[in-house]
Coordinates of C-alpha atoms and ligand atoms in Angstrom, one line a residue:
X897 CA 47.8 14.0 -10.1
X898 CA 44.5 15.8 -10.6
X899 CA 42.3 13.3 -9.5
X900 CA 39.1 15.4 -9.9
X901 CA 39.7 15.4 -13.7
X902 CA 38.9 11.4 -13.6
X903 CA 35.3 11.6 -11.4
X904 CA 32.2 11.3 -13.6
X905 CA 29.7 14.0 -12.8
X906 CA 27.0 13.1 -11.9
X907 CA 24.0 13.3 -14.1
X908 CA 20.6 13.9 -12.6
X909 CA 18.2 11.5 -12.7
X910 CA 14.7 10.8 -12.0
X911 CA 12.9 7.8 -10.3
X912 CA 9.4 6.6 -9.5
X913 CA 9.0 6.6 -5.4
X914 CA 6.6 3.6 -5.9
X915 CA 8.4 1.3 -7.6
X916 CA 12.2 2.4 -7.8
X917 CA 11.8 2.5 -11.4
X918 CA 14.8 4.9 -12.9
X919 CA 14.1 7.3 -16.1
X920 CA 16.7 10.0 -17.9
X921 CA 13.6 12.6 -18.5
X922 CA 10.4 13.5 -15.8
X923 CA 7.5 12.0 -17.1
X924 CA 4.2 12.2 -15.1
X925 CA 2.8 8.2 -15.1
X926 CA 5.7 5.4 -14.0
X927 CA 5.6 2.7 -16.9
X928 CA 6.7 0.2 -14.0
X929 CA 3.6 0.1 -12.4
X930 CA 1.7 2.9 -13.5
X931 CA 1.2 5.5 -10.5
X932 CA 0.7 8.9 -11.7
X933 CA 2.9 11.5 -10.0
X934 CA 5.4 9.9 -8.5
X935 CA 8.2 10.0 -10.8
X936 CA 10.7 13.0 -8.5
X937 CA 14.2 14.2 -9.7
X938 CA 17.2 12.7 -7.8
X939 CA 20.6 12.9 -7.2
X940 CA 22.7 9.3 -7.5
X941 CA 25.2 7.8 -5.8
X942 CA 28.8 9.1 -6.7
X943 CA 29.6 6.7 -9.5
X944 CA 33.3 6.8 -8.4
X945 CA 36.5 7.3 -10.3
X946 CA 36.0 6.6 -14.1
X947 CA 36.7 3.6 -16.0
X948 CA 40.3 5.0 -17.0
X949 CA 41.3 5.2 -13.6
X950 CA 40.8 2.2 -12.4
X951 CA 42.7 0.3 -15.1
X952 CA 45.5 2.4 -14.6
X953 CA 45.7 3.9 -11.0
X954 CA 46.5 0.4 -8.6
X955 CA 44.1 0.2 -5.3
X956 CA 45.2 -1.4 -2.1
X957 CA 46.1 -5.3 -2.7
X958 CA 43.1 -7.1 -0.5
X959 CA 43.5 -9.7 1.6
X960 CA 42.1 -13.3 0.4
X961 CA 41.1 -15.9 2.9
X962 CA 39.5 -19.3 2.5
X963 CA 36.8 -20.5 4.2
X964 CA 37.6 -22.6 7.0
X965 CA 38.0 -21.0 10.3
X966 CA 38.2 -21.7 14.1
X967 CA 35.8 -18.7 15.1
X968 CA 32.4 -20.4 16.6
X969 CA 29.6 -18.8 15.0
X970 CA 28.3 -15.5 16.0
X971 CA 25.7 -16.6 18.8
X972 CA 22.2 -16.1 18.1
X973 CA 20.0 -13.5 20.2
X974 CA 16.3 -14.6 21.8
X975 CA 13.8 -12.4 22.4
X976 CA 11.7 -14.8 24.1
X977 CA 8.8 -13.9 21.9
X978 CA 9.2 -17.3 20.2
X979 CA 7.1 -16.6 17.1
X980 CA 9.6 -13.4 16.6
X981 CA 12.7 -15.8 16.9
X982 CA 11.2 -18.4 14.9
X983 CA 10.6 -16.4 11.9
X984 CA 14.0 -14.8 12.2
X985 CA 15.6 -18.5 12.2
X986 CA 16.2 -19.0 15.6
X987 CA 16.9 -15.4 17.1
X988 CA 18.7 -12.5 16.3
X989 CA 22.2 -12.5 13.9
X990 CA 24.5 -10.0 15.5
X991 CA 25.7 -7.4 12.3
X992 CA 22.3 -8.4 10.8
X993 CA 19.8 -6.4 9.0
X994 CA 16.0 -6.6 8.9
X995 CA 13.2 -4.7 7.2
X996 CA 10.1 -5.1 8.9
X997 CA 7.5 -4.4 6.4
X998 CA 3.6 -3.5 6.6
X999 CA 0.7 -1.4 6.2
X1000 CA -0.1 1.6 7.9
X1001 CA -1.7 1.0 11.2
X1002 CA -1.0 -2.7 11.3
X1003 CA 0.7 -3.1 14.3
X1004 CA 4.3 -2.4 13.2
X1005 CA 5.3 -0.1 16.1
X1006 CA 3.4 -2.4 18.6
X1007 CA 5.4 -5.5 17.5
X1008 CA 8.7 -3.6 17.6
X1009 CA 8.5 -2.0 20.8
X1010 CA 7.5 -5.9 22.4
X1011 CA 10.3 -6.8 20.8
X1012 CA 12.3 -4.0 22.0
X1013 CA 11.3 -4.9 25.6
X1014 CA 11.9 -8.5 25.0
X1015 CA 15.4 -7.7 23.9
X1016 CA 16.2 -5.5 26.8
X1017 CA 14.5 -8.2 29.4
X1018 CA 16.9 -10.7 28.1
X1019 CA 19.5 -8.5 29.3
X1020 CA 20.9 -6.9 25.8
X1021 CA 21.2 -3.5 25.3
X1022 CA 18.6 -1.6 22.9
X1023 CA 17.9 1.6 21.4
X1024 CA 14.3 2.2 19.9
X1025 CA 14.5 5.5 17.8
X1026 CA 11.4 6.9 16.5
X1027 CA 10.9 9.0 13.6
X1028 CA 7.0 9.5 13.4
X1029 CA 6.4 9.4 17.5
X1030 CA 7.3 11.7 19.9
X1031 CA 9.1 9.4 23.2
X1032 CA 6.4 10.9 25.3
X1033 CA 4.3 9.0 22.5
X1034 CA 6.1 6.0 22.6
X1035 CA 6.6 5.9 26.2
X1036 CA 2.8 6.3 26.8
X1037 CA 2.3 3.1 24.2
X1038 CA 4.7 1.1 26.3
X1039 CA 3.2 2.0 29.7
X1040 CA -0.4 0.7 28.2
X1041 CA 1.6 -2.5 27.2
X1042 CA 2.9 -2.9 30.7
X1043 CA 6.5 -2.3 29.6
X1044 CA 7.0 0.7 31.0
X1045 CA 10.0 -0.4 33.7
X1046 CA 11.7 -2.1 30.4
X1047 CA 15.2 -0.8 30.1
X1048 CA 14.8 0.0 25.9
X1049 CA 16.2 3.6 25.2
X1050 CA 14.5 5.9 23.4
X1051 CA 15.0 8.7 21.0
X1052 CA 12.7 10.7 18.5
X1053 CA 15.1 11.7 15.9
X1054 CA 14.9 11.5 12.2
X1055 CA 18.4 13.3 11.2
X1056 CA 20.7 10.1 10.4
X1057 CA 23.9 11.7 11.4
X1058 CA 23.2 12.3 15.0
X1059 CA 21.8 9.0 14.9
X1060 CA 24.8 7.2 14.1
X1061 CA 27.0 9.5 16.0
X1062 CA 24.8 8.4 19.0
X1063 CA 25.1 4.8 18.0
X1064 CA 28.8 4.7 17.8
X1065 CA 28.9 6.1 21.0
X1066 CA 26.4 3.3 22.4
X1067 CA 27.3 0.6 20.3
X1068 CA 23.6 -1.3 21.4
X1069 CA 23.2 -5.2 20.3
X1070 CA 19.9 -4.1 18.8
X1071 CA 19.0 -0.8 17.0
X1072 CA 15.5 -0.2 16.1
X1073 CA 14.9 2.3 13.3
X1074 CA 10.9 3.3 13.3
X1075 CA 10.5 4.1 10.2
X1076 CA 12.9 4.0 7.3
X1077 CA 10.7 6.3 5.6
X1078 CA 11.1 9.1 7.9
X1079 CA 15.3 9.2 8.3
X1080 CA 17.4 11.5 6.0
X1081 CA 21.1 12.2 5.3
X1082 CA 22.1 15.4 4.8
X1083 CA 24.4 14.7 1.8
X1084 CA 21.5 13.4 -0.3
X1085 CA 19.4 16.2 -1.2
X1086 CA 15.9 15.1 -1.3
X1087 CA 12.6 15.0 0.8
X1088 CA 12.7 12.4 3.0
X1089 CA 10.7 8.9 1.8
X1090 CA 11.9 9.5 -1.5
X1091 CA 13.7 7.1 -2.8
X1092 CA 17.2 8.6 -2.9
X1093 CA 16.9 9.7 0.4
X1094 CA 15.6 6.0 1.7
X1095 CA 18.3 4.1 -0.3
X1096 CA 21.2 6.3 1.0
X1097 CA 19.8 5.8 4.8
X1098 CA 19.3 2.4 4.2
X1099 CA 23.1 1.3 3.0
X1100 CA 24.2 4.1 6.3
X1101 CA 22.5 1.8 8.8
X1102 CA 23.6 -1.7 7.1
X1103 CA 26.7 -0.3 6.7
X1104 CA 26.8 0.7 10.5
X1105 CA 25.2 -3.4 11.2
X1106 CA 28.2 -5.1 9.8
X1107 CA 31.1 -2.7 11.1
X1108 CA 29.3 -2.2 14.7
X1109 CA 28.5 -5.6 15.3
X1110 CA 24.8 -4.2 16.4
X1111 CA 21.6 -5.7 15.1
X1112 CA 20.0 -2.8 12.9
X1113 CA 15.8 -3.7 12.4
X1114 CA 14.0 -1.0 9.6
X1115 CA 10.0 -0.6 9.7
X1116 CA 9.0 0.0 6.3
X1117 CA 5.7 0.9 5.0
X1118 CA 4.2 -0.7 2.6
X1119 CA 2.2 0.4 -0.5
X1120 CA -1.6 -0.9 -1.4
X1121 CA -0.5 -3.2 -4.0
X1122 CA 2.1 -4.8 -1.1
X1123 CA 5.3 -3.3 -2.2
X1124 CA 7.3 -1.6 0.2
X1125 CA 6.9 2.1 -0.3
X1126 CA 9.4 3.6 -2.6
X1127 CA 12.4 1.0 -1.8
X1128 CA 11.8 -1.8 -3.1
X1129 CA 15.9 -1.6 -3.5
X1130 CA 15.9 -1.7 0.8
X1131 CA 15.2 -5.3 0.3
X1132 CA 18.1 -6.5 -1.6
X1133 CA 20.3 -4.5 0.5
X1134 CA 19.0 -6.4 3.8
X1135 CA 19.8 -9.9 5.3
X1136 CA 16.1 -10.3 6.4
X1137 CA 12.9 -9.3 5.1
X1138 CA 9.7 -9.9 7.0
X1139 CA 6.0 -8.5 6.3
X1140 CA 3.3 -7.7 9.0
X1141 CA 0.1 -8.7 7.6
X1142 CA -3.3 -9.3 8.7
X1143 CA -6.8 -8.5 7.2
X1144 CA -8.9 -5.7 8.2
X1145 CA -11.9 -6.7 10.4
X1146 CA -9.5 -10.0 12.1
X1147 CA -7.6 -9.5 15.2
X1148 CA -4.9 -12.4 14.2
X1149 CA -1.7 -10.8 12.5
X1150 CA 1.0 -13.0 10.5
X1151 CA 4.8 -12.1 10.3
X1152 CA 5.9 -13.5 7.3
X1153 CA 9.5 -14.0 6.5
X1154 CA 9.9 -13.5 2.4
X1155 CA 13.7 -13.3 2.3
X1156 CA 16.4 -14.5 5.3
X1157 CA 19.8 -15.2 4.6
X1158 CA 20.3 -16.9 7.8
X1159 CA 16.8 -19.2 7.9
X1160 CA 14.0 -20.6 6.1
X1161 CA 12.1 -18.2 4.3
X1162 CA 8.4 -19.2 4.4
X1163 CA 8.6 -19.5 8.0
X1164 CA 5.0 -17.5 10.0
X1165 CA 4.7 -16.2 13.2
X1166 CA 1.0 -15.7 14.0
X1167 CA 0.0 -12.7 17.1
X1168 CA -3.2 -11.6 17.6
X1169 CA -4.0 -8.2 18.5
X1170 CA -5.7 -7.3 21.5
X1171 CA -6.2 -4.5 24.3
X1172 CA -2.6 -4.9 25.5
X1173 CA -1.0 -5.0 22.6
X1174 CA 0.6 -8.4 20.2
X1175 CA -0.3 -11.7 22.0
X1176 CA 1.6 -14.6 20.8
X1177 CA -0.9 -17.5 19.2
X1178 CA 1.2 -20.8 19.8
X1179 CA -1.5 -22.9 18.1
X1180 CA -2.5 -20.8 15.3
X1181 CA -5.3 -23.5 13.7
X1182 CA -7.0 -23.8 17.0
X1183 CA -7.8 -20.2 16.0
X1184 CA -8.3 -20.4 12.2
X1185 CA -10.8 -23.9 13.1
X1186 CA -11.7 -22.0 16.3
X1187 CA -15.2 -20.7 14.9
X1188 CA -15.8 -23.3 12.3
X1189 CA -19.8 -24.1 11.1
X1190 CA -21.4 -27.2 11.9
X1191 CA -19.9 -29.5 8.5
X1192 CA -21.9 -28.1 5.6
X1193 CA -21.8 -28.8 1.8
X1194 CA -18.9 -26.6 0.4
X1195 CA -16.7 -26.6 3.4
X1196 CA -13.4 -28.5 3.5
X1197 CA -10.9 -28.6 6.4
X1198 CA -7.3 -28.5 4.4
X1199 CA -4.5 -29.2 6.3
X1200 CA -1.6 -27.0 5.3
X1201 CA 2.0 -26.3 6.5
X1202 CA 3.3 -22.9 6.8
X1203 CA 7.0 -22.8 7.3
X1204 CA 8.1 -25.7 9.6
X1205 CA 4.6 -25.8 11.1
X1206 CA 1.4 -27.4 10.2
X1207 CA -1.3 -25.0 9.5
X1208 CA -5.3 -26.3 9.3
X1209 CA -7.8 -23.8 7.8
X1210 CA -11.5 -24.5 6.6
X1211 CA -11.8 -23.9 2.8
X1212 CA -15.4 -22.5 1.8
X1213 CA -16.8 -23.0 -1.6
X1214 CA -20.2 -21.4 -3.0
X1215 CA -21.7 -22.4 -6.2
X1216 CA -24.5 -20.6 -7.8
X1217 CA -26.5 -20.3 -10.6
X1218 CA -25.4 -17.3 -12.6
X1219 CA -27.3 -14.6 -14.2
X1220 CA -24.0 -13.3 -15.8
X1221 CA -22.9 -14.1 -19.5
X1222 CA -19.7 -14.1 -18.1
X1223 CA -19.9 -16.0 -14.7
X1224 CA -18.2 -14.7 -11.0
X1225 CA -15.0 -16.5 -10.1
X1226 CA -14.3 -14.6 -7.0
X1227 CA -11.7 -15.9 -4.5
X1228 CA -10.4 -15.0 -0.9
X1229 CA -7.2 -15.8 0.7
X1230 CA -6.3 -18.3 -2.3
X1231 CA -4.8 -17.5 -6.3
X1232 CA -7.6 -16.7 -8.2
X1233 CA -5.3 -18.5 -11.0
X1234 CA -5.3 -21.6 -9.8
X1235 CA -9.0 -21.9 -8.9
X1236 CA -9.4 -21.9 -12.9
X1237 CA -7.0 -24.3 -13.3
X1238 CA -9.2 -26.8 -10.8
X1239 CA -12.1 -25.9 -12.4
X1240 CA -10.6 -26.4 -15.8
X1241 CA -8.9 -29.8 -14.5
X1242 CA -12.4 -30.7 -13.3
X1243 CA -14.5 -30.0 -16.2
X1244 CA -12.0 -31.4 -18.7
X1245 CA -11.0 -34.9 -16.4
X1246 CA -14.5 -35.6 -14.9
X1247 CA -17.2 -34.0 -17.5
X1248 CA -18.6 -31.9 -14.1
X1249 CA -19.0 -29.1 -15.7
X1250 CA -18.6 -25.5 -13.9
X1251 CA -20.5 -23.8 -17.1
X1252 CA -22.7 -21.2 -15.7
X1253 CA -22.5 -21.2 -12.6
X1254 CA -21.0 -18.4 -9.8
X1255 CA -18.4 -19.8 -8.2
X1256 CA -17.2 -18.2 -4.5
X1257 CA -14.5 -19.6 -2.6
X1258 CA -13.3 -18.5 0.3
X1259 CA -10.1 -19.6 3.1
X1260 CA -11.8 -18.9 6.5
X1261 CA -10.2 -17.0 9.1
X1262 CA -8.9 -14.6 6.6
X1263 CA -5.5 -16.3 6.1
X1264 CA -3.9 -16.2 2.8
X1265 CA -2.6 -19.8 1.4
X1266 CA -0.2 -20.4 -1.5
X1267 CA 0.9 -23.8 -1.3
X1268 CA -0.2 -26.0 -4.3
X1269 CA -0.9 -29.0 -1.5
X1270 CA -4.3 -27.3 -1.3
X1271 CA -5.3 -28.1 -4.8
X1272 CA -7.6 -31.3 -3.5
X1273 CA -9.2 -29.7 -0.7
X1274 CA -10.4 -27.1 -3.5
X1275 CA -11.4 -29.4 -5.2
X1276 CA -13.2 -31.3 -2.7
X1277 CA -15.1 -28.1 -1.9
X1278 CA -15.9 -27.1 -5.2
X1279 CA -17.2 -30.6 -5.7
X1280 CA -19.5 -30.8 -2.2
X1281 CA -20.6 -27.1 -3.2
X1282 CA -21.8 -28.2 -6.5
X1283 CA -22.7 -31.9 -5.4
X1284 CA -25.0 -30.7 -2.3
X1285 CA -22.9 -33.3 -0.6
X1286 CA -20.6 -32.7 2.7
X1287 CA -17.5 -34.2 3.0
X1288 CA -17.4 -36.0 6.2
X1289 CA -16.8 -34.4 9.7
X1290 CA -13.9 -34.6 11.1
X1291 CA -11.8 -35.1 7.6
X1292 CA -9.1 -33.4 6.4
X1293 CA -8.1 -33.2 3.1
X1294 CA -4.2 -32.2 1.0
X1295 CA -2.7 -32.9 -1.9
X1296 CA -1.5 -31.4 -4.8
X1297 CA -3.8 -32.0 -8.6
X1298 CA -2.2 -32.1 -12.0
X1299 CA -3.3 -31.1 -15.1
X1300 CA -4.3 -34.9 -16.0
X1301 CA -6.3 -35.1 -13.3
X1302 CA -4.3 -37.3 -11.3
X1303 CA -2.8 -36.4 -7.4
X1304 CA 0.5 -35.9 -6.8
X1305 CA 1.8 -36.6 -2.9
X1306 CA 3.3 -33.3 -0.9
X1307 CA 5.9 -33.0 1.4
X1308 CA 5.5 -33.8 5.6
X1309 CA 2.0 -35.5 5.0
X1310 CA 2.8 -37.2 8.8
X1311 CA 3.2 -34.1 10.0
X1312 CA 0.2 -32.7 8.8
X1313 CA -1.8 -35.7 9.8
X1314 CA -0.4 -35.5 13.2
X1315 CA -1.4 -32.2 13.9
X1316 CA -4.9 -33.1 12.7
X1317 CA -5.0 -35.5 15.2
X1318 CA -4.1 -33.7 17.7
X1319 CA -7.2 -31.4 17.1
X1320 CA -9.1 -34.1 17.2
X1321 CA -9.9 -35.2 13.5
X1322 CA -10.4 -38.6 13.1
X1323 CA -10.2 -39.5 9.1
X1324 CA -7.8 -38.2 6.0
X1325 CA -7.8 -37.6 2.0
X1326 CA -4.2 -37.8 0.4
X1327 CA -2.8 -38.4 -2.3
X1328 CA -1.5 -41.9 -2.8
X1329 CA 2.3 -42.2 -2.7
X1330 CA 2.5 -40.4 0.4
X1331 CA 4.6 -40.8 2.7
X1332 CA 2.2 -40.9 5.8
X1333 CA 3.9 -42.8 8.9
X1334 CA 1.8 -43.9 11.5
X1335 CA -0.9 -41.5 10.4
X1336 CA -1.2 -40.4 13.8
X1337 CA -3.8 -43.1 14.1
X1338 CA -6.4 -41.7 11.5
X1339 CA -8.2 -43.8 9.2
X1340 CA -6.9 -42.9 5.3
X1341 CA -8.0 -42.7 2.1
X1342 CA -5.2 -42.4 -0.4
X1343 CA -6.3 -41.3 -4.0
X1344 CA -5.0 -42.3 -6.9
X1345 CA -6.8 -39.5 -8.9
X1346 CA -9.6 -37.1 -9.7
X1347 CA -11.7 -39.6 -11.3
X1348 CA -11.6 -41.8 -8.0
X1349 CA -12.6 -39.0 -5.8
X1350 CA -15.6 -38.3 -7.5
X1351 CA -16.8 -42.0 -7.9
X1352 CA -15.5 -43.1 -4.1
X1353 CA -16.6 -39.6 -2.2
X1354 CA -19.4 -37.9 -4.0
X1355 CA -20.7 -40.8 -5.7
X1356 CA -21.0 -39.5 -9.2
X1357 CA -18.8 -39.7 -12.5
Ligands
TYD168 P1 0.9 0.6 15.3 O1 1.9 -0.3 15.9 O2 1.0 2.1 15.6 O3 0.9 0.4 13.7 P2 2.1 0.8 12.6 O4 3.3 1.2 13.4 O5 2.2 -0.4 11.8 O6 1.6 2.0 11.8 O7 -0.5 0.0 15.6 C1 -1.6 0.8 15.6 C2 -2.9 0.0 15.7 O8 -2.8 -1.0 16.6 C3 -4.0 0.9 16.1 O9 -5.0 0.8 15.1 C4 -4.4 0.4 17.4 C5 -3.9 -1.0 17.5 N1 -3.5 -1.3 18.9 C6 -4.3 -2.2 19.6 O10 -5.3 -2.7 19.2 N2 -3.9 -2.5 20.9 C7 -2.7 -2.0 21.4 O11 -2.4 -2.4 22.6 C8 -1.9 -1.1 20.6 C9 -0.7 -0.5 21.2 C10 -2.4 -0.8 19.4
MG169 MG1 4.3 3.0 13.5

């Protein structure tokens, strides 16, 4: 049988390298998120035999199985860099794959080839290939780091098919792949970093993870707007996603796991960057409290939980009299969103009205926080900015505000008031209806709602 009469050609197509966004015609502006110029021609996947075919020519019978099984479960790998293994859910899965996403210049490299080290200290076998770096490059960054005697190997090679070919041959536990961006298969016939040409390297190397058995980790860069450059279709084709992210002008940098199939997902691993390279920060808000003002009018200390740990950052509100029509609402490290929401809550619930007046607020430290638990510490701030009253020292303050006003309890309130404890806060503001424990022997005040706060803590209504 002819079987070349049943394949589909192929028909050309075009897609945005920003976005991944797919179109039948070039046009010069993406309508998926608007970049000008990026739109390039490319050459899909073979869409295998067509429909016919399939119906009527039989493939091989597959083997069903159910799902209990005497196998132990693959055993998980440590790096002993335990903020890596913790935001990987407890070490390395053999046959895995992880995108390590982040901005240029953020320490990607530097985290990987730690890692790299770590790995090979443990006594697993790694390979570390660079596509951007020379290995006289790479080997001069790892002699600065002290690693130098670490028994990672290297290679700078960006071709795909020796890279497998040497793989196969190795057959490492850990494969590092620096930068996805960079590799190209020969069979896809595009410039590398497009988005054909990432896609097709990406599925190679997964592909490779799961029949090798070795660990396969991708460095991905990452766009302005904080999607990964061209690929965004890398991340549903990986078991683990994880972003490298810090602000410019802060040494600290947060790992940030936003997709693992085989642990929690909102789990942080907090480094700070220094002279000899990514130093672990055990207690990250020792450093986020570390250089905290004497207590002032506008600052709160909220205590948050990132992941499975507790987190405490200040929260810094600034209210001003405006000379706008339309007044500033600008906001740092917090959803600019939700601070309207607070303000609306407390304008419409307590009559304090936020009606001409700037209003700044800021999350020191230059962490970004998305949980809704810091609603009442907002709140608080916005309040003791616009009150001229501080909250008392040594307080910390969670809880999550509805739209009526009232507070609604969060989740591990003991465990956040433990850890302010342990950093020597004395006193708590909670919603009521948590579930608090021993308190780690603070004094509390649970809140029933808005209207209580104001009256009880700033003495107004
Ligand atoms: P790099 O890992 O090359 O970033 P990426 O791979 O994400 O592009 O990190 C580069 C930055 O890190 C550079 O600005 C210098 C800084 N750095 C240090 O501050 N200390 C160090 O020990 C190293 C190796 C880098
Ligand atoms: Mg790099």
């Amino acid at each position: 049988m002819d079987q070349n009469k049943n394949m589909v050609k192929p028909i050309t197509q075009f897609a945005c390298s920003d976005c991944g966004m797919t179109y039948k015609k070039w046009t010069g502006r993406c309508d998926g998120c608007g970049a000008w110029n990026s739109i390039q021609e490319e050459v899909p996947l073979s869409q295998g035999p067509s429909k016919k075919s399939l119906g009527t020519m039989k493939g091989k019978r597959m083997a069903l199985t159910d799902l209990t099984t005497e196998e132990t479960p693959p055993q998980r790998t440590l790096s002993g860099l335990s903020e890596l293994d913790r935001v990987l859910g407890g070490g390395l899965v053999p046959s895995s794959a992880t995108l390590v996403g982040g901005d240029p210049g953020i320490g990607k490299s530097t985290l990987l080839l730690q890692a790299a080290a770590a790995f090979a200290n443990a006594g697993h076998s790694v390979v570390y290939v660079s596509g951007e770096e020379a290995t006289a490059q790479v080997r001069m960054r790892a002699q600065r780091l002290g690693l130098g005697e670490s028994s990672v190997k290297l290679a700078a090679e960006t071709n795909l098919r020796d890279i497998l070919t040497t793989l196969e041959a190795e057959k490492p536990d850990l494969c590092i792949i620096d930068s996805i961006q960079t590799m190209w298969v020969d069979t896809v016939d595009s410039a590398p970093g497009s988005v054909s040409q990432v896609r097709a390297s990406a599925h190679e190397l997964t592909t490779f993870a799961k029949r090798f058995g070795t660990s396969v980790i991708l460095v991905g860069h990452v766009t302005k707007d904080g999607q990964i450059a061209g690929p965004r279709v890398v991340e549903h084709m990986v078991d683990t996603v994880l972003y490298f992210e810090g602000e410019r002008g802060h040494q600290f940098r947060i790992l940030r796991a936003v997709k693992n199939r085989f642990g929690p997902a909102d789990e942080i691993g907090v480094f700070e960057m220094t002279g000899m390279g990514l130093a672990e920060v055990t207690n990250p808000s020792a450093l986020f409290l570390g250089d905290r003002d004497a207590p002032a009018p506008g600052s709160v200390v909220f205590a948050g939980i990132e992941g499975t740990r507790p987190l405490l950052v200040e929260i810094q509100a600034l209210v001003a009299p405006s000379q706008l029509s339309q007044p500033r609402r600008a906001v740092v490290g917090w959803d600019g969103s939700r601070l309207s929401m607070i303000l609306a809550v407390l304008e419409a619930r307590t009559g304090i009205s936020f009606q001409g007046l700037d209003v700044y607020l800021n999350v020191a430290g230059g962490i970004r926080i998305s949980e809704p638990a810091a609603d009442l510490a907002v709140a608080c701030a916005l309040l003791s900015a616009r009150e001229d009253a501080s909250i008392p020292p040594e307080t910390v303050v969670f809880g999550e505000l509805s739209l009526s006003g009232a507070l609604r309890p969060v989740s591990q309130a003991e465990n956040r008031l433990k850890e302010a404890a342990k950093l020597g806060f004395t006193a708590a503001m909670a919603p009521k209806g948590c579930k608090t424990g021993d308190a780690g022997g603070m004094s509390l005040r649970l809140l029933p709602d808005l209207i209580t706060l104001v009256g009880e803590v700033f003495g107004a209504g």
